[in-house]
Short mmCIF file of C-alpha atoms in Angstrom, two decimals:
data_model
loop_
_atom_site.label_atom_id
_atom_site.label_comp_id
_atom_site.label_asym_id
_atom_site.label_seq_id
_atom_site.Cartn_x
_atom_site.Cartn_y
_atom_site.Cartn_z
CA VAL A 11 0.23 0.21 -0.13
CA PHE A 12 1.06 3.59 -0.16
CA GLY A 13 3.48 4.90 2.09
CA GLY A 14 1.82 8.57 2.94
CA PHE A 15 -1.60 7.06 4.28
CA SER A 16 -3.19 7.63 7.35
CA ALA A 17 -3.67 5.14 9.67
CA ASP A 18 -7.53 4.89 9.62
CA ALA A 19 -6.91 3.71 5.66
CA LEU A 20 -3.96 1.57 5.85
CA ARG A 21 -6.27 0.05 8.71
CA ASP A 22 -9.60 -0.31 5.87
CA ARG A 23 -6.92 -2.38 4.07
CA ILE A 24 -4.80 -4.54 6.50
CA VAL A 25 -8.90 -5.09 7.56
CA ASN A 26 -9.90 -6.34 3.87
CA CYS A 27 -7.00 -8.41 3.26
CA GLU A 28 -7.19 -10.48 6.63
CA GLY A 29 -3.07 -9.46 6.52
CA LYS A 30 -1.08 -10.99 9.17
CA VAL A 31 2.63 -10.00 8.03
CA LEU A 32 3.36 -6.25 7.64
CA VAL A 33 6.08 -4.73 6.45
CA VAL A 34 7.36 -0.62 7.22
CA CYS A 35 10.07 1.76 8.06
CA ASP A 36 10.73 3.49 10.93
CA GLY A 37 9.67 6.50 9.02
CA THR A 38 10.48 7.67 4.89
CA PHE A 39 12.15 11.32 3.58
CA ARG A 40 9.55 13.73 2.15
CA GLY A 41 11.99 16.17 0.72
CA ASN A 42 14.70 17.25 3.83
CA LYS A 43 12.27 16.01 6.22
CA ALA A 44 11.57 12.67 7.79
CA VAL A 45 8.29 11.89 8.22
CA PRO A 46 6.68 8.65 10.63
CA GLN A 47 5.62 5.71 9.10
CA LYS A 48 5.82 2.98 12.14
CA ALA A 49 3.80 5.34 14.64
CA THR A 50 0.69 5.50 11.77
CA ALA A 51 1.36 1.82 11.47
CA ASP A 52 1.18 0.96 15.05
CA GLU A 53 -2.10 3.65 15.27
CA ALA A 54 -3.95 0.97 12.94
CA LEU A 55 -2.91 -2.22 14.35
CA LYS A 56 -4.58 -1.32 16.79
CA SER A 57 -8.10 -2.52 15.48
CA CYS A 58 -6.20 -5.33 13.26
CA PRO A 59 -6.26 -8.31 15.49
CA SER A 60 -4.78 -10.49 12.57
CA VAL A 61 -1.37 -9.25 12.42
CA THR A 62 1.26 -11.88 14.13
CA SER A 63 4.47 -9.99 12.80
CA VAL A 64 5.67 -6.48 12.16
CA ILE A 65 9.39 -5.95 10.29
CA VAL A 66 10.65 -2.89 10.88
CA VAL A 67 12.82 -1.69 8.30
CA ASN A 68 15.54 1.28 9.42
CA ARG A 69 14.94 4.33 7.10
CA VAL A 70 15.19 7.98 9.15
CA GLY A 71 17.71 6.20 12.01
CA ASP A 72 17.55 8.28 15.06
CA LYS A 73 15.95 11.17 13.24
CA ILE A 74 12.75 9.64 14.35
CA LYS A 75 11.95 7.94 17.47
CA CYS A 76 10.69 4.04 17.29
CA GLU A 77 8.45 2.53 20.00
CA MET A 78 9.11 -1.46 18.81
CA THR A 79 6.85 -3.50 20.70
CA PRO A 80 8.61 -7.24 21.70
CA GLY A 81 7.86 -10.22 20.30
CA ARG A 82 5.46 -8.25 17.29
CA ASP A 83 7.71 -6.47 15.79
CA LYS A 84 11.23 -7.54 14.54
CA TRP A 85 14.14 -5.05 12.49
CA TYR A 86 14.74 -6.51 9.19
CA HIS A 87 18.29 -6.19 9.22
CA GLU A 88 18.48 -8.21 12.51
CA GLU A 89 16.08 -10.81 11.11
CA MET A 90 18.12 -11.04 7.49
CA ALA A 91 21.64 -11.07 9.82
CA LYS A 92 20.73 -15.15 10.97
CA VAL A 93 19.14 -16.86 7.26
CA ASP A 94 20.79 -18.09 4.57
CA ALA A 95 21.15 -16.14 1.40
CA LYS A 96 19.67 -18.33 -0.89
CA CYS A 97 15.75 -18.80 -0.47
CA GLU A 98 14.49 -21.30 -2.39
CA PRO A 99 11.07 -20.21 -4.77
CA GLU A 100 7.95 -21.10 -4.08
CA TRP A 101 6.16 -22.66 -7.26
CA MET A 102 3.15 -20.94 -7.84
CA ASP A 103 -0.23 -21.62 -9.91
CA SER A 104 -1.10 -19.50 -12.77
CA GLU A 105 -4.08 -18.29 -10.93
CA ASP A 106 -2.37 -18.00 -7.76
CA PRO A 107 -3.34 -14.46 -6.43
CA LEU A 108 0.23 -12.29 -6.68
CA PHE A 109 -1.40 -8.97 -5.11
CA ILE A 110 -4.28 -7.06 -4.08
CA LEU A 111 -3.86 -3.73 -4.69
CA TYR A 112 -6.24 -0.86 -3.08
CA THR A 113 -7.77 1.79 -5.67
CA SER A 114 -10.62 4.29 -4.02
CA GLY A 115 -14.01 3.27 -5.77
CA SER A 116 -16.20 6.28 -6.69
CA THR A 117 -17.97 5.82 -4.15
CA GLY A 118 -17.21 4.77 -0.15
CA GLN A 119 -14.24 1.75 0.75
CA PRO A 120 -11.53 1.11 -1.53
CA LYS A 121 -11.89 -1.69 -3.86
CA GLY A 122 -9.58 -4.09 -3.66
CA VAL A 123 -8.41 -5.25 -7.36
CA MET A 124 -6.80 -8.89 -7.23
CA HIS A 125 -4.45 -9.95 -10.02
CA THR A 126 -2.83 -13.39 -10.64
CA THR A 127 0.63 -14.36 -11.18
CA GLY A 128 0.77 -15.84 -14.93
CA GLY A 129 -1.44 -14.09 -17.25
CA TYR A 130 -0.40 -10.17 -14.97
CA LEU A 131 3.61 -11.38 -15.18
CA VAL A 132 3.15 -11.91 -18.49
CA TYR A 133 1.66 -8.90 -19.98
CA GLY A 134 3.25 -6.30 -17.51
CA SER A 135 6.78 -8.03 -19.12
CA TYR A 136 5.67 -8.20 -22.78
CA THR A 137 3.92 -4.14 -22.63
CA HIS A 138 7.07 -3.10 -21.02
CA LYS A 139 9.34 -4.37 -23.17
CA ILE A 140 6.48 -3.07 -26.38
CA VAL A 141 5.31 -0.29 -25.19
CA PHE A 142 8.60 1.49 -24.16
CA ASP A 143 10.65 -0.65 -27.31
CA TYR A 144 13.33 -1.50 -24.24
CA HIS A 145 16.21 -3.47 -25.13
CA ASP A 146 18.89 -4.77 -23.11
CA GLY A 147 21.11 -1.86 -21.51
CA ASP A 148 18.67 0.55 -21.57
CA ILE A 149 18.69 2.71 -18.60
CA TYR A 150 14.75 2.80 -17.42
CA TRP A 151 13.51 5.16 -14.99
CA CYS A 152 9.77 5.59 -14.15
CA THR A 153 8.56 7.83 -11.90
CA ALA A 154 5.75 6.53 -10.11
CA ASP A 155 5.21 5.68 -6.40
CA LEU A 156 5.40 2.31 -5.66
CA GLY A 157 2.22 2.17 -4.05
CA TRP A 158 -0.15 2.40 -6.64
CA VAL A 159 -0.36 0.08 -10.16
CA THR A 160 2.25 1.86 -12.48
CA GLY A 161 4.63 1.70 -9.56
CA HIS A 162 3.86 -2.15 -9.41
CA THR A 163 3.92 -3.12 -13.21
CA TYR A 164 6.26 -0.62 -14.69
CA ILE A 165 9.26 -0.18 -11.90
CA LEU A 166 8.83 -3.67 -10.37
CA TYR A 167 7.41 -6.79 -12.49
CA GLY A 168 8.00 -5.62 -16.34
CA PRO A 169 11.27 -4.70 -15.76
CA LEU A 170 12.38 -6.63 -13.70
CA CYS A 171 11.51 -9.51 -15.63
CA ASN A 172 12.69 -8.40 -18.54
CA GLY A 173 16.20 -8.38 -16.42
CA ALA A 174 15.91 -4.84 -16.95
CA THR A 175 17.80 -2.12 -15.61
CA SER A 176 15.24 0.13 -13.26
CA ILE A 177 15.95 2.75 -11.45
CA MET A 178 13.57 3.55 -7.76
CA PHE A 179 13.28 7.13 -6.71
CA GLU A 180 12.34 8.35 -3.42
CA GLY A 181 11.45 12.02 -3.22
CA VAL A 182 9.66 14.91 -4.72
CA PRO A 183 10.41 16.62 -8.24
CA ASN A 184 11.13 20.20 -7.20
CA TYR A 185 13.47 19.28 -4.30
CA PRO A 186 16.16 20.21 -3.40
CA THR A 187 15.41 22.36 -7.15
CA TYR A 188 13.02 21.43 -10.04
CA SER A 189 15.87 20.04 -11.52
CA ARG A 190 15.98 17.14 -9.72
CA PHE A 191 14.17 14.87 -12.69
CA TRP A 192 17.01 15.75 -14.78
CA GLN A 193 20.26 15.98 -12.42
CA VAL A 194 19.13 11.70 -12.08
CA VAL A 195 18.44 11.85 -15.51
CA GLU A 196 22.11 13.55 -16.57
CA LYS A 197 23.51 11.44 -13.22
CA TYR A 198 22.39 7.57 -14.95
CA LYS A 199 21.92 8.42 -18.59
CA VAL A 200 18.66 7.97 -18.35
CA ASN A 201 17.07 6.23 -22.24
CA ILE A 202 13.54 5.65 -20.73
CA PHE A 203 11.69 7.95 -19.17
CA TYR A 204 8.12 7.46 -17.54
CA THR A 205 6.13 10.50 -15.79
CA ALA A 206 2.45 11.77 -15.22
CA PRO A 207 1.68 14.77 -16.72
CA THR A 208 0.76 16.38 -13.06
CA ALA A 209 4.79 15.92 -12.59
CA ILE A 210 5.07 17.56 -16.23
CA ARG A 211 2.78 20.71 -15.52
CA ALA A 212 4.74 21.53 -12.51
CA ILE A 213 7.97 21.42 -12.94
CA ALA A 214 7.08 23.16 -16.91
CA LYS A 215 5.12 26.46 -15.28
CA GLU A 216 9.07 27.11 -13.35
CA GLY A 217 10.74 27.89 -16.41
CA ASP A 218 12.89 26.34 -18.90
CA GLU A 219 15.92 27.17 -17.25
CA PHE A 220 15.35 24.13 -14.45
CA VAL A 221 15.16 21.50 -17.46
CA LYS A 222 18.83 23.75 -19.67
CA LYS A 223 21.38 23.75 -16.63
CA CYS A 224 21.06 18.97 -17.58
CA ASP A 225 22.67 17.22 -20.17
CA ILE A 226 19.40 14.85 -20.84
CA SER A 227 20.95 13.85 -24.70
CA SER A 228 20.50 9.95 -23.55
CA LEU A 229 16.95 10.58 -23.32
CA GLN A 230 14.67 8.16 -26.10
CA THR A 231 11.42 6.96 -25.38
CA LEU A 232 9.50 9.64 -22.97
CA GLY A 233 6.08 8.23 -21.48
CA THR A 234 2.94 9.64 -19.32
CA VAL A 235 -0.01 7.44 -17.44
CA GLY A 236 -2.32 8.08 -14.22
CA GLU A 237 -4.42 11.25 -16.53
CA PRO A 238 -5.26 12.54 -19.97
CA ILE A 239 -2.48 14.81 -20.82
CA ASN A 240 -2.85 18.19 -22.33
CA PRO A 241 -1.29 19.63 -25.14
CA GLU A 242 0.15 22.46 -23.94
CA ALA A 243 2.22 19.58 -21.27
CA TRP A 244 2.85 17.38 -24.59
CA ASN A 245 4.75 19.97 -26.27
CA TRP A 246 6.52 21.64 -24.30
CA TYR A 247 7.28 17.45 -22.57
CA TYR A 248 8.38 16.69 -26.60
CA ASN A 249 10.46 20.49 -27.53
CA LEU A 250 12.02 20.60 -24.60
CA ILE A 251 12.78 17.18 -22.54
CA GLY A 252 12.71 15.01 -26.02
CA ARG A 253 14.37 17.08 -28.46
CA GLY A 254 11.19 17.12 -31.28
CA GLU A 255 11.95 13.55 -32.24
CA CYS A 256 11.86 10.87 -28.64
CA PRO A 257 8.47 9.76 -29.17
CA ILE A 258 5.74 9.92 -26.26
CA VAL A 259 4.06 7.08 -25.36
CA ASP A 260 0.99 8.74 -24.57
CA THR A 261 -0.61 5.26 -21.99
CA TRP A 262 -4.02 4.66 -20.76
CA TRP A 263 -4.72 1.61 -18.73
CA GLN A 264 -6.01 0.87 -15.27
CA THR A 265 -4.86 -0.02 -11.78
CA GLU A 266 -7.55 -3.02 -12.94
CA THR A 267 -6.55 -3.89 -16.11
CA GLY A 268 -2.77 -4.37 -15.20
CA GLY A 269 -1.61 -3.38 -17.38
CA ILE A 270 -1.28 -0.97 -20.42
CA LEU A 271 -4.10 -1.33 -23.43
CA ILE A 272 -4.00 2.02 -25.55
CA PRO A 273 -0.44 3.21 -26.60
CA PRO A 274 1.28 4.40 -29.32
CA LEU A 275 4.02 2.05 -29.87
CA PRO A 276 7.67 4.39 -30.31
CA GLY A 277 8.30 4.72 -34.09
CA ALA A 278 5.66 2.34 -35.68
CA ILE A 279 2.72 4.65 -34.94
CA ASP A 280 2.40 7.93 -35.64
CA ILE A 281 1.88 10.42 -32.60
CA LYS A 282 -0.72 13.18 -32.02
CA PRO A 283 -0.56 15.40 -28.68
CA GLY A 284 -2.78 14.36 -25.75
CA MET A 285 -4.47 10.95 -28.19
CA ALA A 286 -3.67 7.18 -26.17
CA THR A 287 -4.02 6.01 -30.08
CA MET A 288 -4.33 2.39 -30.83
CA PRO A 289 -4.52 -0.08 -28.46
CA PHE A 290 -2.04 -2.94 -27.83
CA PHE A 291 -2.09 -6.28 -29.42
CA GLY A 292 -4.84 -8.45 -28.76
CA VAL A 293 -6.98 -5.37 -26.98
CA GLN A 294 -10.06 -5.01 -28.67
CA PRO A 295 -12.03 -1.00 -27.17
CA VAL A 296 -15.51 -0.32 -28.46
CA LEU A 297 -17.10 2.43 -27.63
CA VAL A 298 -20.83 1.90 -26.55
CA ASP A 299 -23.78 4.33 -26.51
CA ASP A 300 -26.27 5.14 -23.06
CA GLU A 301 -28.33 2.43 -24.30
CA GLY A 302 -24.83 0.21 -24.57
CA LYS A 303 -25.19 -0.02 -28.01
CA GLU A 304 -21.58 0.22 -30.34
CA PHE A 305 -20.70 3.04 -32.70
CA THR A 306 -19.40 1.27 -35.86
CA ASP A 307 -18.61 4.79 -37.38
CA THR A 308 -14.77 4.99 -37.31
CA VAL A 309 -14.96 8.36 -35.85
CA ALA A 310 -17.72 8.62 -32.64
CA SER A 311 -17.50 9.55 -28.79
CA GLY A 312 -18.69 7.28 -26.06
CA ALA A 313 -18.17 4.67 -23.18
CA LEU A 314 -14.95 3.02 -23.59
CA CYS A 315 -15.75 -0.37 -23.02
CA ILE A 316 -13.62 -3.79 -24.24
CA LYS A 317 -14.47 -6.77 -25.46
CA VAL A 318 -12.36 -9.25 -24.76
CA PRO A 319 -10.43 -10.16 -21.97
CA TRP A 320 -6.59 -10.27 -21.43
CA PRO A 321 -3.55 -11.87 -19.76
CA GLY A 322 -3.62 -8.93 -17.33
CA ILE A 323 -7.12 -8.71 -16.42
CA MET A 324 -8.23 -8.27 -12.75
CA ARG A 325 -9.69 -11.08 -11.57
CA GLY A 326 -12.11 -9.77 -8.72
CA VAL A 327 -12.51 -7.61 -5.95
CA TYR A 328 -11.07 -9.30 -3.00
CA GLY A 329 -13.39 -11.13 -1.26
CA ASP A 330 -16.50 -9.36 -2.94
CA PRO A 331 -17.54 -11.12 -6.03
CA LYS A 332 -20.94 -9.00 -6.26
CA ARG A 333 -19.45 -5.78 -6.07
CA PHE A 334 -16.23 -7.15 -9.29
CA GLN A 335 -19.66 -7.61 -11.18
CA GLU A 336 -21.91 -4.88 -10.46
CA THR A 337 -18.41 -2.11 -10.92
CA TYR A 338 -16.88 -3.94 -14.16
CA PHE A 339 -20.31 -5.87 -15.95
CA GLU A 340 -23.70 -4.78 -15.35
CA GLN A 341 -23.74 -1.77 -16.64
CA PHE A 342 -23.33 -2.43 -20.52
CA PRO A 343 -23.17 -6.86 -20.06
CA GLY A 344 -20.74 -8.49 -22.21
CA TYR A 345 -18.30 -5.71 -21.88
CA TYR A 346 -15.73 -5.24 -19.22
CA VAL A 347 -17.00 -1.34 -18.91
CA THR A 348 -13.78 1.08 -18.06
CA GLY A 349 -15.40 3.96 -16.75
CA ASP A 350 -13.76 6.20 -18.80
CA GLY A 351 -15.22 8.34 -21.81
CA CYS A 352 -13.89 8.76 -25.22
CA ARG A 353 -13.43 10.18 -28.62
CA ARG A 354 -11.60 8.29 -31.54
CA ASP A 355 -10.80 10.36 -34.75
CA LYS A 356 -10.88 9.91 -38.64
CA ASP A 357 -7.64 8.13 -37.99
CA GLY A 358 -9.25 5.25 -35.52
CA TYR A 359 -6.99 6.95 -32.62
CA TYR A 360 -8.42 7.01 -29.32
CA GLN A 361 -8.14 9.78 -26.98
CA ILE A 362 -9.25 9.94 -23.32
CA THR A 363 -11.64 12.31 -22.62
CA GLY A 364 -11.89 11.75 -18.76
CA ARG A 365 -14.13 9.52 -16.50
CA ILE A 366 -17.22 9.38 -17.44
CA ASP A 367 -18.61 10.98 -14.13
CA ASP A 368 -16.93 13.73 -15.06
CA VAL A 369 -18.55 14.80 -18.45
CA ILE A 370 -20.96 17.96 -17.63
CA ASN A 371 -23.84 18.10 -19.23
CA VAL A 372 -24.41 21.95 -19.47
CA SER A 373 -28.20 22.86 -20.99
CA GLY A 374 -28.18 19.30 -22.93
CA HIS A 375 -25.05 19.69 -24.46
CA ARG A 376 -22.14 16.89 -23.37
CA MET A 377 -18.72 18.16 -22.53
CA GLY A 378 -15.90 16.20 -21.36
CA THR A 379 -14.26 18.54 -18.57
CA ALA A 380 -10.64 17.48 -19.79
CA GLU A 381 -11.80 20.02 -22.74
CA VAL A 382 -11.84 23.08 -20.74
CA GLU A 383 -9.01 22.43 -18.72
CA SER A 384 -7.07 21.98 -21.89
CA ALA A 385 -8.51 25.72 -22.75
CA LEU A 386 -8.06 27.13 -19.86
CA VAL A 387 -4.55 25.49 -19.52
CA ALA A 388 -3.36 26.84 -23.04
CA HIS A 389 -3.84 30.77 -21.71
CA LYS A 390 -0.08 31.69 -20.30
CA ALA A 391 -1.23 32.59 -16.81
CA VAL A 392 -2.50 29.40 -16.24
CA ALA A 393 -0.46 26.48 -14.91
CA GLU A 394 -2.91 23.51 -14.08
CA ALA A 395 -6.82 23.95 -14.28
CA ALA A 396 -9.67 21.58 -12.84
CA VAL A 397 -13.03 21.55 -13.51
CA VAL A 398 -16.07 19.71 -12.38
CA GLY A 399 -20.43 20.31 -12.44
CA MET A 400 -21.42 22.49 -10.38
CA PRO A 401 -25.66 22.04 -9.75
CA HIS A 402 -27.11 24.91 -11.68
CA ASP A 403 -31.02 26.68 -11.50
CA ILE A 404 -30.62 27.08 -15.35
CA LYS A 405 -28.45 25.09 -17.18
CA GLY A 406 -29.03 21.98 -14.51
CA GLN A 407 -25.11 21.59 -14.61
CA GLY A 408 -23.24 24.54 -14.56
CA ILE A 409 -18.98 25.19 -15.27
CA TYR A 410 -16.95 25.71 -11.93
CA ALA A 411 -13.24 25.99 -12.43
CA TYR A 412 -10.19 25.83 -10.04
CA VAL A 413 -6.96 27.33 -11.20
CA THR A 414 -3.77 28.00 -10.35
CA LEU A 415 -1.62 30.55 -11.52
CA LYS A 416 1.67 30.36 -12.77
CA THR A 417 4.54 30.87 -10.88
CA GLY A 418 4.61 35.06 -10.04
CA VAL A 419 1.12 35.91 -12.09
CA GLU A 420 -0.77 38.24 -10.26
CA LYS A 421 -4.57 37.13 -9.44
CA SER A 422 -7.41 39.78 -10.52
CA ASP A 423 -10.99 39.80 -11.45
CA ALA A 424 -9.80 41.46 -14.78
CA LEU A 425 -8.06 37.87 -15.29
CA LYS A 426 -10.82 36.08 -14.50
CA LYS A 427 -12.80 37.69 -17.26
CA GLU A 428 -10.01 37.00 -19.35
CA LEU A 429 -10.13 33.23 -19.17
CA VAL A 430 -13.95 33.30 -19.64
CA ALA A 431 -13.35 35.05 -22.74
CA HIS A 432 -10.54 32.41 -24.18
CA VAL A 433 -12.32 29.39 -22.73
CA ARG A 434 -15.03 30.95 -25.14
CA THR A 435 -12.71 31.90 -28.22
CA VAL A 436 -11.41 28.45 -27.66
CA ILE A 437 -14.19 25.95 -27.15
CA GLY A 438 -17.48 28.51 -27.89
CA PRO A 439 -19.59 30.01 -26.12
CA ILE A 440 -21.51 26.46 -24.63
CA ALA A 441 -18.17 25.81 -22.05
CA THR A 442 -18.29 29.92 -20.69
CA PRO A 443 -17.02 28.80 -16.64
CA ASP A 444 -19.96 30.04 -14.36
CA LYS A 445 -17.21 30.39 -11.62
CA ILE A 446 -13.78 30.15 -11.74
CA GLN A 447 -11.76 30.01 -7.60
CA TRP A 448 -8.24 30.63 -7.74
CA ALA A 449 -6.74 28.23 -5.92
CA ASP A 450 -2.90 27.63 -4.98
CA GLY A 451 -2.57 24.18 -4.90
CA LEU A 452 -5.60 21.33 -6.14
CA PRO A 453 -6.37 17.98 -4.24
CA LYS A 454 -4.42 15.20 -5.53
CA THR A 455 -3.67 11.59 -4.50
CA ARG A 456 -0.32 10.03 -4.18
CA SER A 457 0.03 9.19 -7.56
CA GLY A 458 -1.37 12.92 -9.23
CA LYS A 459 -4.84 12.02 -9.95
CA ILE A 460 -6.69 15.05 -8.89
CA MET A 461 -9.38 14.22 -6.50
CA ARG A 462 -12.58 15.73 -8.67
CA ARG A 463 -14.67 13.81 -6.44
CA ILE A 464 -13.91 16.66 -3.86
CA LEU A 465 -13.74 19.38 -6.11
CA LYS A 466 -17.23 18.17 -7.05
CA LYS A 467 -18.65 18.71 -3.21
CA VAL A 468 -16.68 21.90 -2.39
CA ALA A 469 -18.39 23.44 -6.26
CA ALA A 470 -21.92 21.61 -4.69
CA ASN A 471 -21.10 23.40 -1.19
CA ASP A 472 -21.52 19.91 0.37
CA LEU A 473 -18.90 20.53 2.39
CA GLY A 474 -20.29 18.22 5.57
CA ASN A 475 -19.66 15.08 3.16
CA LEU A 476 -16.03 14.80 1.81
CA GLY A 477 -15.72 11.14 1.95
CA ASP A 478 -12.36 9.15 2.08
CA THR A 479 -9.52 11.79 2.05
CA SER A 480 -6.21 9.54 2.89
CA THR A 481 -5.17 9.29 -0.33
CA LEU A 482 -4.62 12.96 -0.73
CA ALA A 483 -0.61 13.95 -1.40
CA ASP A 484 -2.14 17.10 0.67
CA PRO A 485 -5.52 17.13 2.53
CA SER A 486 -4.32 21.23 4.05
CA VAL A 487 -5.20 21.96 0.42
CA VAL A 488 -8.78 21.03 0.80
#
């Protein structure tokens, strides 16, 4: 699980899977701060009777006081010193569970997504090799957090199955400075670099100097993951980081899919800004309307579903087969329902437009929030934007925009008016934001996804019921 979870979030996950052993660090570093981790675990374990052993890794040492419970807690380095270096592998069946990874549902409790041994490993290793054009000797770096699925599949399982050199990074992109990523690229001569659009936007808004200080000429393939990337960020990434010649693999997939389903294969598929392009081998995406009828025309917009299974598909929601069935297979019977909205262009390229519930219906016009966000971010003053629907007496739903300005830009009502006019010019009057709120930061999960659920509640002035905020990187933003 993600290392920064609150005690409650950790407790819920341990209780759900009835875990017996917990491995934890005494603490971790975030920037130059030592952050306690064992203390959080101890708090969670008060309500977790199934856990009988806790293995503690010494990470921050004497910077944090670490309480040990006799009989239950053991230091990793002390236990390792007592055992033989040779450990026979345990032979597993291909359908034995490999791991459970919890993903936040749109409602209530997180879902334990269960992956199994054979299919997941085959899919993870094969997509890693093909999608990133991995060759022996390449230095590969995925900047994700290990606690979410990108870290599982594309830092650990996929690269290691392929015998790859995979960089693991503990830290943040802006400490000690915004050059941090590029210093790592220069130091290890990274060839393949895989990160999230949110990180790209955060670095881009600080200007180009932090990049230009470093030699990043070793880069050959760039990737993005976690959310659709807006064209401005894509162009910055392509032209500045990739010298206008490195292919960007804009990868679409989910915790539930185990690996990448829609990517542009580098050098084989022509890339377009902000488009996930074409399905991976054997993956059969379809777009369906609200009744579940497939669109047969090439150019279409609808709910993205997958027609046949692939090796990496999740095998269940742990302990809750009914929820598995309801969440992924009931809305449109006969398909795996992704929950994402999608557009297909004349070339058959797929572009993810955001979650289906991130579609706003303004006076009968359906509009993807990603579209309005891209228009706002295209303005020179804007670093990042998040758009949600808000209740509107006349239109049904209005457009509520949270806007983070670039460093040094002054907030003013005049600028709000200018942004409204800009969106009207880019998309049309139908997309006119009804309210713009300045936001110095947006509520994001540790994996960089904007938690729109919270923004919707704030926009609707429903502040008493914000739900689970345990996965936020910085809860104070709310």
